[in-house]
């Protein structure tokens, strides 16, 4: 059961002029599920992306990087579930290339104008034939109003599709930002998550788009973790179709740039948090805030140590205020000269630890009350500097084990 | 159910001349369990230890370091379960000091001649009164043949006591090495585990003992992980009572030094592996070997990434050869310039991956056969250098979640 997350109302997902989705069933791994999606872009769109830092990055990620680096205008994205095409060596690269060529052929494009994305089981051969056989149906289905279908079409172990949409006014024009994401396990993105697609019709200098997507990832997908396993296929793409009709944004710090940035961040954050809310087996949504660090890096070390600790995560699952486990995680986070005698710990509004020790006034009932909530903020103050950060995670339940022990069967 | 681990036969545990254990029930947390142990050492023994690197180290760990640094001869160790006395601030330190003073008073020692050890729940006040009330019974029970009782007396979530013993001949004299350990969760020792106690009657230059215990930890307790959570209380102590009657070992590289070192390593490794075999919820014992690294550090990064991955661990639990998860873990291990195209993966004798991709000859049935075993070796060859390492871990099962969701109840 996802934590306070509902399937998006398709009517709430504003189409983005210049972007059409075609979603179909190709039987990549299982029959009768939407597993193949195509995004067709009007000419003139700009595309930027961030990709997994996993050294075992999947063949499609390698091709995305290659095609984006070529500087050729991207006109289509091709996404399959059911097979990650990772750990597949040179053969996997050739297979990914073959699917790009097939779609390019049908659309009258060059292969490098297609960006491929795959998600699913690692280390199995991509079924090129089934994918190419499904392409005509995907193209026939192209529709600007298919964001909801697309959110469903990229799911794997997700229990619920994830989408978000905003409209803002820029220089008197309505500008749309709409996105979808997927992911529920192998989630500890490091640059992006597997997978996020966002589009806007904003008019923005193409050179700014990479900066915007990187900043957005850093404020959203790079702040979440479910199991600490960085995927081989993480990809987060931002498309700007440039069709909204306002004067081009030439700086993200301009008034218009800030409006767009905030809208992009808001959608990205909602999509990223949706992944945590639908984390495999999740019963709780947990924000881990670490403040008082000397720099953000050490705040992140502590926040991720807490967010990855199986002991902390099982305590949340049990609603057990066994909060010493949080202190232990801070202690082994790798902050070499940390002084435990400075640490404060709050659980929502409950002040649990002061100067490294349990407060005399802390009552277990108060911790218990917060632990029973479905949304909880853990706040650790290192009290040694001005920096802070927040990451979002979920608990570790029996269902996580069940899902991952059964994933392939 | 521990993995291929039986309770030690008390008769197999050779006493170490100069070492006596007294074990009793003090009701530290629960009634009717052995939870308080004292080691009394004859005069002339040397003691060295390694302790947790967790910055939130427990009060007793802080006192151990202080007392060892004082250079005063250690004559007693005091160990309680049921309460870790960690995350307890200045009050915890005062309470640990009070227990040392109480034992010292009964034994006619100075407080700094006592090393304290605590294990159990974090962030609760140590019940000094119950511990001091139990000391006379522990002292009355002192016995050189109580290693088996002591192994039981230091257990927390362990399901089985852990002990090992060896005898070797050094210069015509029989030398004994005997040890006990405990631990089943919050296990990712970084210098030592919580807790290991070993003693030998070997005659060894006291200056060598710290080096020997550090090397032994590095070959044993520093190579295991259950959940990646480094405890606040990890402590591993090696005692040399100097009573075996042979000429003193002045170098660990001498013939006699090597005999002793191998015996110490063998006992330490057996104790460390016993902790993994009894890992919370463990159903499989897994050795993760990484070879072909440029240095041992990068081999460790990869080995621990595999050993900590919840996805890898649940696949082992399910006996599912979903081995791409192992590649993904190697990929995010943090080896910045790793070339995936060089990687080989073996599962026991089955060659699964070559040059970063699944071998055409690999058959899923072969992977399945190995995954069903209770003991499995994962071997990743990075093929870029001469270094290698091995760490030991266990799988992640439903019982891990159950145990850690229920630990305090």
mmCIF file of N, CA and C in Angstrom, chain A residues 253-354:
data_model
loop_
_atom_site.group_PDB
_atom_site.id
_atom_site.type_symbol
_atom_site.label_atom_id
_atom_site.label_comp_id
_atom_site.label_asym_id
_atom_site.label_seq_id
_atom_site.Cartn_x
_atom_site.Cartn_y
_atom_site.Cartn_z
ATOM 1 N N UNK A 253 18.129 32.603 -13.042
ATOM 2 C CA UNK A 253 17.976 33.511 -11.913
ATOM 3 C C UNK A 253 17.123 34.729 -12.240
ATOM 4 N N UNK A 254 16.720 34.881 -13.489
ATOM 5 C CA UNK A 254 15.799 35.967 -13.832
ATOM 6 C C UNK A 254 14.440 35.679 -13.203
ATOM 7 N N UNK A 255 13.570 36.670 -13.200
ATOM 8 C CA UNK A 255 12.243 36.477 -12.600
ATOM 9 C C UNK A 255 11.522 35.313 -13.280
ATOM 10 N N UNK A 256 11.498 35.288 -14.609
ATOM 11 C CA UNK A 256 10.841 34.192 -15.326
ATOM 12 C C UNK A 256 11.556 32.861 -15.070
ATOM 13 N N UNK A 257 12.870 32.931 -15.066
ATOM 14 C CA UNK A 257 13.658 31.705 -14.831
ATOM 15 C C UNK A 257 13.330 31.102 -13.479
ATOM 16 N N UNK A 258 13.170 31.972 -12.480
ATOM 17 C CA UNK A 258 12.870 31.457 -11.142
ATOM 18 C C UNK A 258 11.482 30.823 -11.087
ATOM 19 N N UNK A 259 10.519 31.429 -11.811
ATOM 20 C CA UNK A 259 9.171 30.847 -11.833
ATOM 21 C C UNK A 259 9.213 29.445 -12.442
ATOM 22 N N UNK A 260 9.926 29.346 -13.571
ATOM 23 C CA UNK A 260 10.027 28.033 -14.222
ATOM 24 C C UNK A 260 10.760 27.043 -13.320
ATOM 25 N N UNK A 261 11.864 27.522 -12.744
ATOM 26 C CA UNK A 261 12.645 26.615 -11.902
ATOM 27 C C UNK A 261 11.804 26.076 -10.750
ATOM 28 N N UNK A 262 11.064 26.957 -10.102
ATOM 29 C CA UNK A 262 10.259 26.487 -8.969
ATOM 30 C C UNK A 262 9.209 25.479 -9.419
ATOM 31 N N UNK A 263 8.618 25.708 -10.615
ATOM 32 C CA UNK A 263 7.615 24.761 -11.109
ATOM 33 C C UNK A 263 8.257 23.410 -11.432
ATOM 34 N N UNK A 264 9.440 23.473 -12.052
ATOM 35 C CA UNK A 264 10.158 22.226 -12.374
ATOM 36 C C UNK A 264 10.550 21.499 -11.095
ATOM 37 N N UNK A 265 11.080 22.246 -10.119
ATOM 38 C CA UNK A 265 11.464 21.616 -8.854
ATOM 39 C C UNK A 265 10.248 20.973 -8.176
ATOM 40 N N UNK A 266 9.128 21.686 -8.186
ATOM 41 C CA UNK A 266 7.938 21.186 -7.483
ATOM 42 C C UNK A 266 7.452 19.882 -8.104
ATOM 43 N N UNK A 267 7.416 19.838 -9.443
ATOM 44 C CA UNK A 267 6.986 18.602 -10.105
ATOM 45 C C UNK A 267 7.998 17.488 -9.850
ATOM 46 N N UNK A 268 9.285 17.816 -9.956
ATOM 47 C CA UNK A 268 10.325 16.792 -9.745
ATOM 48 C C UNK A 268 10.259 16.243 -8.323
ATOM 49 N N UNK A 269 10.053 17.145 -7.361
ATOM 50 C CA UNK A 269 10.005 16.703 -5.961
ATOM 51 C C UNK A 269 8.786 15.807 -5.721
ATOM 52 N N UNK A 270 7.674 16.198 -6.312
ATOM 53 C CA UNK A 270 6.469 15.380 -6.140
ATOM 54 C C UNK A 270 6.668 13.994 -6.765
ATOM 55 N N UNK A 271 7.310 13.959 -7.922
ATOM 56 C CA UNK A 271 7.560 12.664 -8.583
ATOM 57 C C UNK A 271 8.539 11.820 -7.771
ATOM 58 N N UNK A 272 9.557 12.462 -7.235
ATOM 59 C CA UNK A 272 10.555 11.721 -6.454
ATOM 60 C C UNK A 272 9.929 11.186 -5.172
ATOM 61 N N UNK A 273 9.175 12.044 -4.492
ATOM 62 C CA UNK A 273 8.543 11.589 -3.248
ATOM 63 C C UNK A 273 7.517 10.494 -3.531
ATOM 64 N N UNK A 274 6.889 10.550 -4.707
ATOM 65 C CA UNK A 274 5.928 9.494 -5.059
ATOM 66 C C UNK A 274 6.616 8.134 -5.116
ATOM 67 N N UNK A 275 7.865 8.130 -5.573
ATOM 68 C CA UNK A 275 8.609 6.866 -5.638
ATOM 69 C C UNK A 275 8.825 6.309 -4.240
ATOM 70 N N UNK A 276 9.168 7.174 -3.296
ATOM 71 C CA UNK A 276 9.354 6.711 -1.919
ATOM 72 C C UNK A 276 8.023 6.252 -1.318
ATOM 73 N N UNK A 277 6.975 6.999 -1.568
ATOM 74 C CA UNK A 277 5.665 6.628 -1.024
ATOM 75 C C UNK A 277 5.212 5.265 -1.536
ATOM 76 N N UNK A 278 5.693 4.926 -2.738
ATOM 77 C CA UNK A 278 5.361 3.624 -3.319
ATOM 78 C C UNK A 278 6.549 2.663 -3.213
ATOM 79 N N UNK A 279 7.485 2.958 -2.303
ATOM 80 C CA UNK A 279 8.653 2.098 -2.109
ATOM 81 C C UNK A 279 8.220 0.676 -1.812
ATOM 82 N N UNK A 280 8.999 -0.265 -2.272
ATOM 83 C CA UNK A 280 8.614 -1.664 -2.102
ATOM 84 C C UNK A 280 8.343 -1.965 -0.630
ATOM 85 N N UNK A 281 7.143 -2.328 -0.345
ATOM 86 C CA UNK A 281 6.756 -2.687 1.013
ATOM 87 C C UNK A 281 6.564 -1.522 1.962
ATOM 88 N N UNK A 282 6.661 -0.291 1.461
ATOM 89 C CA UNK A 282 6.624 0.881 2.350
ATOM 90 C C UNK A 282 5.305 0.984 3.105
ATOM 91 N N UNK A 283 5.396 1.287 4.401
ATOM 92 C CA UNK A 283 4.204 1.628 5.186
ATOM 93 C C UNK A 283 4.334 3.023 5.784
ATOM 94 N N UNK A 284 5.540 3.616 5.714
ATOM 95 C CA UNK A 284 5.773 4.941 6.291
ATOM 96 C C UNK A 284 6.591 5.784 5.316
ATOM 97 N N UNK A 285 6.298 7.078 5.304
ATOM 98 C CA UNK A 285 7.077 8.042 4.526
ATOM 99 C C UNK A 285 7.882 8.868 5.515
ATOM 100 N N UNK A 286 9.190 8.840 5.373
ATOM 101 C CA UNK A 286 10.046 9.442 6.390
ATOM 102 C C UNK A 286 10.958 10.498 5.773
ATOM 103 N N UNK A 287 10.882 11.712 6.300
ATOM 104 C CA UNK A 287 11.819 12.769 5.910
ATOM 105 C C UNK A 287 12.936 12.788 6.943
ATOM 106 N N UNK A 288 14.171 12.700 6.478
ATOM 107 C CA UNK A 288 15.317 12.752 7.381
ATOM 108 C C UNK A 288 16.036 14.071 7.149
ATOM 109 N N UNK A 289 15.941 14.954 8.124
ATOM 110 C CA UNK A 289 16.591 16.259 8.021
ATOM 111 C C UNK A 289 17.810 16.271 8.921
ATOM 112 N N UNK A 290 18.933 16.665 8.380
ATOM 113 C CA UNK A 290 20.143 16.833 9.185
ATOM 114 C C UNK A 290 20.586 18.277 9.049
ATOM 115 N N UNK A 291 20.667 18.964 10.161
ATOM 116 C CA UNK A 291 21.081 20.371 10.151
ATOM 117 C C UNK A 291 22.327 20.531 11.001
ATOM 118 N N UNK A 292 22.853 21.749 11.002
ATOM 119 C CA UNK A 292 24.003 22.037 11.866
ATOM 120 C C UNK A 292 25.292 21.407 11.391
ATOM 121 N N UNK A 293 25.357 21.033 10.099
ATOM 122 C CA UNK A 293 26.601 20.453 9.582
ATOM 123 C C UNK A 293 27.556 21.538 9.118
ATOM 124 N N UNK A 294 28.824 21.176 8.993
ATOM 125 C CA UNK A 294 29.803 22.147 8.488
ATOM 126 C C UNK A 294 29.565 22.406 7.006
ATOM 127 N N UNK A 295 29.142 21.328 6.284
ATOM 128 C CA UNK A 295 28.800 21.493 4.874
ATOM 129 C C UNK A 295 27.690 20.498 4.546
ATOM 130 N N UNK A 296 27.142 20.641 3.335
ATOM 131 C CA UNK A 296 26.030 19.770 2.984
ATOM 132 C C UNK A 296 26.480 18.322 2.852
ATOM 133 N N UNK A 297 27.742 18.122 2.455
ATOM 134 C CA UNK A 297 28.233 16.750 2.262
ATOM 135 C C UNK A 297 28.122 15.942 3.553
ATOM 136 N N UNK A 298 28.517 16.531 4.659
ATOM 137 C CA UNK A 298 28.447 15.744 5.897
ATOM 138 C C UNK A 298 27.005 15.589 6.380
ATOM 139 N N UNK A 299 26.154 16.551 6.059
ATOM 140 C CA UNK A 299 24.729 16.363 6.377
ATOM 141 C C UNK A 299 24.174 15.177 5.581
ATOM 142 N N UNK A 300 24.581 15.075 4.315
ATOM 143 C CA UNK A 300 24.113 13.958 3.490
ATOM 144 C C UNK A 300 24.627 12.627 4.017
ATOM 145 N N UNK A 301 25.888 12.588 4.438
ATOM 146 C CA UNK A 301 26.434 11.345 5.001
ATOM 147 C C UNK A 301 25.544 10.860 6.143
ATOM 148 N N UNK A 302 25.224 11.765 7.050
ATOM 149 C CA UNK A 302 24.420 11.372 8.213
ATOM 150 C C UNK A 302 23.000 11.008 7.791
ATOM 151 N N UNK A 303 22.429 11.806 6.895
ATOM 152 C CA UNK A 303 21.037 11.557 6.497
ATOM 153 C C UNK A 303 20.912 10.207 5.788
ATOM 154 N N UNK A 304 21.844 9.898 4.899
ATOM 155 C CA UNK A 304 21.764 8.609 4.197
ATOM 156 C C UNK A 304 22.110 7.437 5.121
ATOM 157 N N UNK A 305 23.005 7.642 6.074
ATOM 158 C CA UNK A 305 23.288 6.552 7.020
ATOM 159 C C UNK A 305 22.004 6.177 7.763
ATOM 160 N N UNK A 306 21.247 7.182 8.179
ATOM 161 C CA UNK A 306 19.969 6.917 8.848
ATOM 162 C C UNK A 306 18.988 6.269 7.875
ATOM 163 N N UNK A 307 18.905 6.846 6.683
ATOM 164 C CA UNK A 307 17.894 6.396 5.714
ATOM 165 C C UNK A 307 18.187 5.000 5.171
ATOM 166 N N UNK A 308 19.443 4.555 5.255
ATOM 167 C CA UNK A 308 19.794 3.223 4.740
ATOM 168 C C UNK A 308 19.850 2.167 5.829
ATOM 169 N N UNK A 309 19.856 2.575 7.078
ATOM 170 C CA UNK A 309 20.051 1.596 8.146
ATOM 171 C C UNK A 309 18.874 0.623 8.229
ATOM 172 N N UNK A 310 19.113 -0.665 8.015
ATOM 173 C CA UNK A 310 18.018 -1.630 8.156
ATOM 174 C C UNK A 310 17.416 -1.626 9.552
ATOM 175 N N UNK A 311 18.237 -1.319 10.541
ATOM 176 C CA UNK A 311 17.721 -1.310 11.913
ATOM 177 C C UNK A 311 16.784 -0.127 12.131
ATOM 178 N N UNK A 312 17.153 1.027 11.611
ATOM 179 C CA UNK A 312 16.268 2.189 11.726
ATOM 180 C C UNK A 312 14.969 1.919 10.967
ATOM 181 N N UNK A 313 15.105 1.359 9.766
ATOM 182 C CA UNK A 313 13.938 1.175 8.906
ATOM 183 C C UNK A 313 12.974 0.130 9.467
ATOM 184 N N UNK A 314 13.511 -0.918 10.092
ATOM 185 C CA UNK A 314 12.616 -1.902 10.706
ATOM 186 C C UNK A 314 11.966 -1.334 11.960
ATOM 187 N N UNK A 315 12.668 -0.461 12.674
ATOM 188 C CA UNK A 315 12.050 0.172 13.851
ATOM 189 C C UNK A 315 10.866 1.041 13.420
ATOM 190 N N UNK A 316 11.012 1.757 12.296
ATOM 191 C CA UNK A 316 9.879 2.543 11.799
ATOM 192 C C UNK A 316 8.729 1.616 11.422
ATOM 193 N N UNK A 317 9.053 0.529 10.753
ATOM 194 C CA UNK A 317 8.003 -0.432 10.388
ATOM 195 C C UNK A 317 7.249 -0.886 11.625
ATOM 196 N N UNK A 318 7.976 -1.125 12.712
ATOM 197 C CA UNK A 318 7.349 -1.625 13.942
ATOM 198 C C UNK A 318 6.730 -0.507 14.778
ATOM 199 N N UNK A 319 6.863 0.747 14.349
ATOM 200 C CA UNK A 319 6.428 1.897 15.165
ATOM 201 C C UNK A 319 7.065 1.852 16.544
ATOM 202 N N UNK A 320 8.316 1.386 16.576
ATOM 203 C CA UNK A 320 9.021 1.223 17.841
ATOM 204 C C UNK A 320 10.016 2.366 18.004
ATOM 205 N N UNK A 321 9.839 3.218 19.014
ATOM 206 C CA UNK A 321 10.770 4.340 19.181
ATOM 207 C C UNK A 321 12.122 3.890 19.738
ATOM 208 N N UNK A 322 12.754 2.959 19.043
ATOM 209 C CA UNK A 322 14.067 2.439 19.429
ATOM 210 C C UNK A 322 15.087 3.382 18.811
ATOM 211 N N UNK A 323 15.120 4.616 19.340
ATOM 212 C CA UNK A 323 15.758 5.711 18.620
ATOM 213 C C UNK A 323 17.261 5.733 18.746
ATOM 214 N N UNK A 324 17.794 4.921 19.662
ATOM 215 C CA UNK A 324 19.248 4.789 19.734
ATOM 216 C C UNK A 324 19.825 4.317 18.410
ATOM 217 N N UNK A 325 19.022 3.589 17.632
ATOM 218 C CA UNK A 325 19.506 3.137 16.335
ATOM 219 C C UNK A 325 19.816 4.316 15.409
ATOM 220 N N UNK A 326 19.073 5.408 15.579
ATOM 221 C CA UNK A 326 19.349 6.601 14.767
ATOM 222 C C UNK A 326 20.688 7.199 15.177
ATOM 223 N N UNK A 327 20.937 7.278 16.481
ATOM 224 C CA UNK A 327 22.230 7.796 16.938
ATOM 225 C C UNK A 327 23.370 6.921 16.428
ATOM 226 N N UNK A 328 23.182 5.609 16.483
ATOM 227 C CA UNK A 328 24.239 4.707 16.021
ATOM 228 C C UNK A 328 24.547 4.972 14.552
ATOM 229 N N UNK A 329 23.516 5.189 13.755
ATOM 230 C CA UNK A 329 23.731 5.440 12.325
ATOM 231 C C UNK A 329 24.483 6.749 12.116
ATOM 232 N N UNK A 330 24.115 7.783 12.862
ATOM 233 C CA UNK A 330 24.855 9.047 12.761
ATOM 234 C C UNK A 330 26.318 8.803 13.125
ATOM 235 N N UNK A 331 26.522 7.964 14.112
ATOM 236 C CA UNK A 331 27.886 7.711 14.590
ATOM 237 C C UNK A 331 28.762 7.008 13.580
ATOM 238 N N UNK A 332 28.171 6.154 12.745
ATOM 239 C CA UNK A 332 29.020 5.444 11.772
ATOM 240 C C UNK A 332 28.924 6.052 10.385
ATOM 241 N N UNK A 333 28.330 7.224 10.284
ATOM 242 C CA UNK A 333 28.105 7.807 8.961
ATOM 243 C C UNK A 333 29.396 8.206 8.261
ATOM 244 N N UNK A 334 30.477 8.292 8.995
ATOM 245 C CA UNK A 334 31.738 8.614 8.351
ATOM 246 C C UNK A 334 32.165 10.065 8.525
ATOM 247 N N UNK A 335 31.567 10.753 9.485
ATOM 248 C CA UNK A 335 32.014 12.113 9.807
ATOM 249 C C UNK A 335 33.112 11.950 10.858
ATOM 250 N N UNK A 336 34.356 12.104 10.407
ATOM 251 C CA UNK A 336 35.490 11.602 11.183
ATOM 252 C C UNK A 336 35.609 12.251 12.557
ATOM 253 N N UNK A 337 35.390 13.545 12.649
ATOM 254 C CA UNK A 337 35.644 14.227 13.913
ATOM 255 C C UNK A 337 34.337 14.615 14.609
ATOM 256 N N UNK A 338 33.268 13.872 14.349
ATOM 257 C CA UNK A 338 31.978 14.203 14.951
ATOM 258 C C UNK A 338 32.047 14.099 16.468
ATOM 259 N N UNK A 339 31.481 15.078 17.139
ATOM 260 C CA UNK A 339 31.439 15.050 18.604
ATOM 261 C C UNK A 339 30.025 14.692 19.028
ATOM 262 N N UNK A 340 29.863 13.488 19.566
ATOM 263 C CA UNK A 340 28.520 13.024 19.924
ATOM 264 C C UNK A 340 27.878 13.917 20.980
ATOM 265 N N UNK A 341 28.698 14.595 21.766
ATOM 266 C CA UNK A 341 28.155 15.398 22.868
ATOM 267 C C UNK A 341 27.424 16.642 22.376
ATOM 268 N N UNK A 342 27.451 16.905 21.055
ATOM 269 C CA UNK A 342 26.753 18.080 20.521
ATOM 270 C C UNK A 342 25.393 17.738 19.915
ATOM 271 N N UNK A 343 25.076 16.456 19.788
ATOM 272 C CA UNK A 343 23.948 16.042 18.952
ATOM 273 C C UNK A 343 22.587 16.257 19.620
ATOM 274 N N UNK A 344 21.656 16.800 18.825
ATOM 275 C CA UNK A 344 20.248 16.844 19.223
ATOM 276 C C UNK A 344 19.430 15.997 18.253
ATOM 277 N N UNK A 345 18.384 15.367 18.765
ATOM 278 C CA UNK A 345 17.495 14.576 17.917
ATOM 279 C C UNK A 345 16.046 14.931 18.239
ATOM 280 N N UNK A 346 15.322 15.309 17.200
ATOM 281 C CA UNK A 346 13.874 15.496 17.313
ATOM 282 C C UNK A 346 13.167 14.483 16.428
ATOM 283 N N UNK A 347 12.046 14.004 16.899
ATOM 284 C CA UNK A 347 11.153 13.191 16.098
ATOM 285 C C UNK A 347 9.874 14.014 15.965
ATOM 286 N N UNK A 348 9.650 14.580 14.761
ATOM 287 C CA UNK A 348 8.619 15.608 14.626
ATOM 288 C C UNK A 348 8.816 16.657 15.728
ATOM 289 N N UNK A 349 7.829 16.889 16.576
ATOM 290 C CA UNK A 349 7.956 17.931 17.590
ATOM 291 C C UNK A 349 8.524 17.414 18.908
ATOM 292 N N UNK A 350 8.900 16.152 18.955
ATOM 293 C CA UNK A 350 9.364 15.574 20.221
ATOM 294 C C UNK A 350 10.889 15.662 20.305
ATOM 295 N N UNK A 351 11.384 16.330 21.322
ATOM 296 C CA UNK A 351 12.820 16.493 21.521
ATOM 297 C C UNK A 351 13.336 15.291 22.319
ATOM 298 N N UNK A 352 14.063 14.417 21.656
ATOM 299 C CA UNK A 352 14.421 13.127 22.250
ATOM 300 C C UNK A 352 15.805 13.165 22.892
ATOM 301 N N UNK A 353 16.771 13.711 22.150
ATOM 302 C CA UNK A 353 18.173 13.659 22.586
ATOM 303 C C UNK A 353 18.730 15.079 22.643
ATOM 304 N N UNK A 354 19.451 15.372 23.713
ATOM 305 C CA UNK A 354 20.158 16.641 23.826
ATOM 306 C C UNK A 354 21.587 16.340 24.262
#
